Short mmCIF file of C-alpha atoms in Angstrom, two decimals:
data_model
loop_
_atom_site.label_atom_id
_atom_site.label_comp_id
_atom_site.label_asym_id
_atom_site.label_seq_id
_atom_site.Cartn_x
_atom_site.Cartn_y
_atom_site.Cartn_z
CA GLN A 16 -15.41 7.16 0.18
CA SER A 17 -13.21 4.10 -1.13
CA VAL A 18 -13.34 2.83 -4.61
CA LEU A 19 -13.29 -0.68 -3.13
CA THR A 20 -15.74 -1.17 -0.33
CA GLN A 21 -14.83 -3.34 2.86
CA PRO A 22 -16.64 -3.65 6.11
CA PRO A 23 -15.41 -1.37 8.69
CA SER A 24 -15.14 -4.26 11.16
CA VAL A 25 -15.25 -8.12 11.91
CA SER A 26 -14.80 -10.11 14.75
CA GLY A 27 -14.44 -13.74 15.86
CA ALA A 28 -13.33 -15.93 18.58
CA PRO A 29 -10.03 -17.83 18.61
CA GLY A 30 -10.13 -21.00 16.46
CA GLN A 31 -13.01 -19.60 14.38
CA ARG A 32 -13.10 -18.71 10.79
CA VAL A 33 -13.96 -14.99 9.35
CA THR A 34 -14.24 -13.70 6.17
CA ILE A 35 -13.36 -9.94 4.93
CA SER A 36 -15.23 -8.97 1.77
CA CYS A 37 -14.04 -6.28 -0.76
CA THR A 38 -16.45 -4.90 -3.36
CA GLY A 39 -15.38 -3.14 -6.27
CA SER A 40 -17.01 -2.42 -9.92
CA SER A 41 -16.59 -2.91 -13.50
CA SER A 42 -13.61 -0.66 -13.85
CA ASN A 43 -11.49 -2.64 -11.31
CA ILE A 44 -12.17 -6.01 -9.99
CA GLY A 45 -14.85 -6.85 -12.40
CA ALA A 46 -12.49 -5.86 -15.12
CA GLY A 47 -10.41 -8.61 -14.46
CA TYR A 48 -7.53 -6.88 -12.39
CA PRO A 49 -6.31 -8.98 -9.69
CA VAL A 50 -7.08 -8.41 -6.10
CA HIS A 51 -4.15 -8.31 -3.21
CA TRP A 52 -4.71 -8.36 0.55
CA TYR A 53 -2.51 -6.62 3.17
CA GLN A 54 -2.44 -7.07 7.06
CA GLN A 55 -1.29 -3.94 9.03
CA LEU A 56 -0.54 -4.41 12.77
CA PRO A 57 -0.64 -1.16 14.81
CA GLY A 58 2.22 1.10 14.13
CA THR A 59 3.86 -1.03 11.42
CA ALA A 60 3.85 -0.88 7.59
CA PRO A 61 1.22 -3.02 5.63
CA LYS A 62 2.53 -6.54 4.97
CA LEU A 63 1.54 -8.50 1.83
CA LEU A 64 -0.84 -11.47 2.70
CA ILE A 65 -2.39 -12.37 -0.57
CA TYR A 66 -1.42 -11.54 -3.85
CA ALA A 67 -3.08 -12.03 -7.46
CA ASN A 68 -6.40 -13.04 -5.91
CA SER A 69 -5.32 -16.32 -3.95
CA ASN A 70 -1.62 -16.46 -3.82
CA ARG A 71 0.20 -16.77 -0.40
CA PRO A 72 3.65 -15.06 -0.32
CA SER A 73 6.47 -17.28 1.33
CA GLY A 74 5.96 -17.40 5.03
CA VAL A 75 2.35 -16.50 5.19
CA PRO A 76 0.46 -19.41 6.99
CA ASP A 77 -2.16 -21.35 4.81
CA ARG A 78 -4.77 -20.16 7.41
CA PHE A 79 -5.12 -17.31 5.24
CA SER A 80 -6.72 -17.56 1.73
CA GLY A 81 -8.19 -15.42 -0.95
CA SER A 82 -10.81 -15.72 -3.60
CA LYS A 83 -12.25 -13.60 -6.26
CA SER A 84 -15.69 -13.65 -8.35
CA GLY A 85 -17.25 -11.14 -10.46
CA THR A 86 -16.86 -7.67 -8.93
CA SER A 87 -15.92 -8.77 -5.32
CA ALA A 88 -13.04 -10.71 -3.64
CA SER A 89 -12.84 -12.10 -0.24
CA LEU A 90 -10.06 -12.96 2.40
CA ALA A 91 -10.70 -15.86 4.76
CA ILE A 92 -8.93 -16.63 8.04
CA THR A 93 -9.24 -19.99 9.59
CA GLY A 94 -8.11 -21.15 13.05
CA LEU A 95 -8.09 -17.54 14.23
CA GLN A 96 -5.50 -16.50 16.63
CA ALA A 97 -4.84 -13.40 18.77
CA GLU A 98 -1.92 -12.40 16.68
CA ASP A 99 -4.45 -12.02 13.63
CA GLU A 100 -5.85 -8.71 15.34
CA ALA A 101 -5.01 -6.35 12.91
CA ASP A 102 -6.31 -4.05 10.07
CA TYR A 103 -6.82 -5.76 6.59
CA TYR A 104 -6.57 -3.82 3.27
CA CYS A 105 -7.55 -4.75 -0.20
CA LEU A 106 -6.05 -3.45 -3.36
CA SER A 107 -6.59 -3.52 -6.96
CA TYR A 108 -6.07 -1.52 -10.07
CA ASP A 109 -8.70 0.87 -11.55
CA SER A 110 -8.93 1.53 -15.38
CA SER A 111 -10.96 4.68 -14.77
CA LEU A 112 -8.40 6.29 -12.60
CA SER A 113 -5.63 4.62 -14.13
CA GLY A 114 -4.20 3.82 -11.08
CA TRP A 115 -4.15 1.81 -7.92
CA VAL A 116 -7.05 1.79 -5.31
CA PHE A 117 -7.32 0.49 -1.98
CA GLY A 118 -10.22 -0.82 0.11
CA GLY A 119 -11.20 1.42 3.31
CA GLY A 120 -9.88 -1.22 5.56
CA THR A 121 -11.40 -3.78 7.94
CA LYS A 122 -10.36 -3.97 11.50
CA LEU A 123 -10.25 -7.64 12.81
CA THR A 124 -11.04 -8.30 16.52
CA VAL A 125 -10.33 -11.49 17.97
CA LEU A 126 -12.61 -11.89 20.90
CA GLN B 21 18.34 -9.10 2.42
CA GLU B 22 15.91 -6.65 0.44
CA GLN B 23 14.67 -3.78 2.23
CA LEU B 24 13.45 0.02 1.61
CA GLN B 25 14.79 2.65 3.86
CA GLN B 26 13.03 6.12 3.64
CA TRP B 27 13.74 9.53 5.16
CA GLY B 28 12.62 13.15 5.10
CA ALA B 29 11.36 16.08 7.06
CA GLY B 30 8.68 15.27 9.37
CA LEU B 31 7.31 18.53 10.04
CA LEU B 32 6.05 21.12 7.54
CA LYS B 33 4.51 24.38 7.44
CA PRO B 34 1.48 24.84 5.27
CA SER B 35 2.14 26.03 1.59
CA GLY B 36 5.59 24.13 1.97
CA THR B 37 6.81 21.23 -0.29
CA LEU B 38 7.11 17.76 1.41
CA SER B 39 10.25 15.94 0.32
CA LEU B 40 10.97 12.18 1.22
CA THR B 41 13.64 9.95 -0.24
CA CYS B 42 13.56 6.24 -0.29
CA THR B 43 16.83 3.84 -0.88
CA PHE B 44 16.46 -0.03 -1.99
CA TYR B 45 18.87 -2.37 -0.60
CA GLY B 46 19.67 -5.96 -1.29
CA GLY B 47 18.54 -6.58 -4.93
CA SER B 48 18.19 -5.29 -8.41
CA PHE B 49 16.56 -1.73 -8.78
CA SER B 50 16.17 -1.14 -12.38
CA THR B 51 13.87 -4.30 -12.78
CA TYR B 52 11.02 -2.93 -10.99
CA TYR B 53 8.50 -0.11 -10.67
CA TRP B 54 8.55 1.98 -7.34
CA SER B 55 5.58 3.50 -5.58
CA TRP B 56 4.50 6.10 -2.76
CA ILE B 57 1.55 5.30 -0.50
CA ARG B 58 0.24 7.49 2.28
CA GLN B 59 -2.00 6.79 5.30
CA PRO B 60 -3.58 9.82 7.37
CA PRO B 61 -3.81 9.23 10.90
CA GLY B 62 -6.49 6.74 11.83
CA LYS B 63 -7.55 6.37 8.09
CA GLY B 64 -6.72 3.90 5.18
CA LEU B 65 -4.25 4.01 2.55
CA GLU B 66 -3.98 6.14 -0.48
CA TRP B 67 -1.75 5.42 -3.55
CA ILE B 68 0.03 8.63 -4.55
CA GLY B 69 1.90 7.61 -7.61
CA GLU B 70 4.71 5.36 -9.23
CA ILE B 71 8.01 5.49 -11.31
CA ASN B 72 9.79 3.21 -13.38
CA HIS B 73 13.59 2.78 -13.95
CA SER B 74 13.35 4.92 -17.09
CA GLY B 75 11.67 7.82 -15.12
CA GLY B 76 8.16 7.18 -16.38
CA THR B 77 5.45 8.27 -14.09
CA ASN B 78 2.02 7.72 -13.01
CA TYR B 79 0.32 9.84 -10.50
CA ASN B 80 -3.12 9.53 -8.58
CA PRO B 81 -5.42 12.20 -10.28
CA SER B 82 -6.36 13.78 -7.16
CA LEU B 83 -2.86 14.62 -6.29
CA LYS B 84 -1.40 14.98 -9.80
CA SER B 85 -1.03 18.83 -9.97
CA ARG B 86 0.95 18.70 -6.82
CA VAL B 87 3.28 15.65 -7.03
CA THR B 88 6.63 14.86 -8.54
CA ILE B 89 8.38 11.54 -8.20
CA SER B 90 11.87 11.08 -9.51
CA ILE B 91 14.46 8.40 -9.66
CA ASP B 92 18.00 8.03 -9.31
CA THR B 93 19.18 4.49 -10.46
CA SER B 94 22.88 5.20 -9.68
CA LYS B 95 21.96 5.42 -5.92
CA ASN B 96 19.01 2.88 -6.21
CA GLN B 97 16.95 5.84 -4.69
CA PHE B 98 13.66 7.30 -5.66
CA SER B 99 11.83 10.41 -4.23
CA LEU B 100 8.65 12.27 -3.56
CA LYS B 101 7.87 15.96 -3.72
CA LEU B 102 4.52 17.13 -2.61
CA SER B 103 3.77 20.98 -2.98
CA SER B 104 1.57 23.36 -1.43
CA VAL B 105 1.04 21.09 1.45
CA THR B 106 -2.04 21.46 4.01
CA ALA B 107 -3.03 19.86 7.25
CA ALA B 108 -4.95 17.35 4.76
CA ASP B 109 -1.66 16.10 3.77
CA THR B 110 -0.63 15.18 7.27
CA ALA B 111 -0.16 11.54 7.10
CA VAL B 112 2.46 8.33 7.26
CA TYR B 113 3.97 8.26 3.97
CA TYR B 114 5.56 4.92 2.73
CA CYS B 115 7.67 3.87 -0.10
CA ALA B 116 7.17 0.63 -1.73
CA ARG B 117 8.51 -1.66 -4.56
CA ILE B 118 5.87 -3.11 -7.19
CA SER B 119 6.57 -6.59 -8.08
CA GLN B 120 4.08 -9.25 -9.30
CA GLY B 121 1.40 -6.63 -9.96
CA THR B 122 1.42 -5.51 -6.41
CA PHE B 123 3.41 -3.62 -3.57
CA ASP B 124 5.63 -6.42 -2.05
CA TYR B 125 8.21 -4.46 -0.14
CA TRP B 126 7.52 -1.43 2.05
CA GLY B 127 9.68 1.06 3.76
CA GLN B 128 9.17 1.81 7.46
CA GLY B 129 7.10 4.90 7.09
CA THR B 130 7.59 8.56 7.75
CA LEU B 131 5.10 10.63 9.77
CA VAL B 132 4.95 14.17 8.10
CA THR B 133 2.94 16.39 9.88
CA VAL B 134 1.79 19.89 8.46
CA SER B 135 1.15 22.51 10.91
CA SER B 136 1.79 26.00 11.50
#
């Protein structure tokens, strides 16, 4: 049971928009700690996709965007492409645990 | 180009000690915090712990009694030791750099299997 809750799976057709939610609590997201998002392709290390709620590292397409509100955050992917099929993880800091916590991960399937 | 390269034993017997090392290339080492993260086969990511350039550490409470993270700034290296391993510790272990409040660079990952 992860401290941050994500849907196990989402899917969409090429060109569509999908969102992935990340729900936390008052000791992590709700406490104001930023949320970060990672993309993990099969057999590879996670890649930073969004940092500090809504910022994209250099090289990440603007099809990817992040937002945060209250105790939750969301990752949106527009113009879905086959290469976006991967696992996505959210990350934040938890004051009760005094450490970093990941969401359980969401598998994105491009239909 | 900044990168992390990690290595260590991939097969351990139960009750043994896991030992991994990670080297940072291509940038400043002492400016950052460094971390270890693991991922059991087919499962999600779990933060293990972190260390700063002065050797200050912070560990996941669920692993704290068995984890030691150390640093050697002269070699741009940091290491992980996990004692009394069981099959539940079988996972891909990643090293990572902490920058801008998140893990921005990751090592390639090392699969560690615990089996008798």
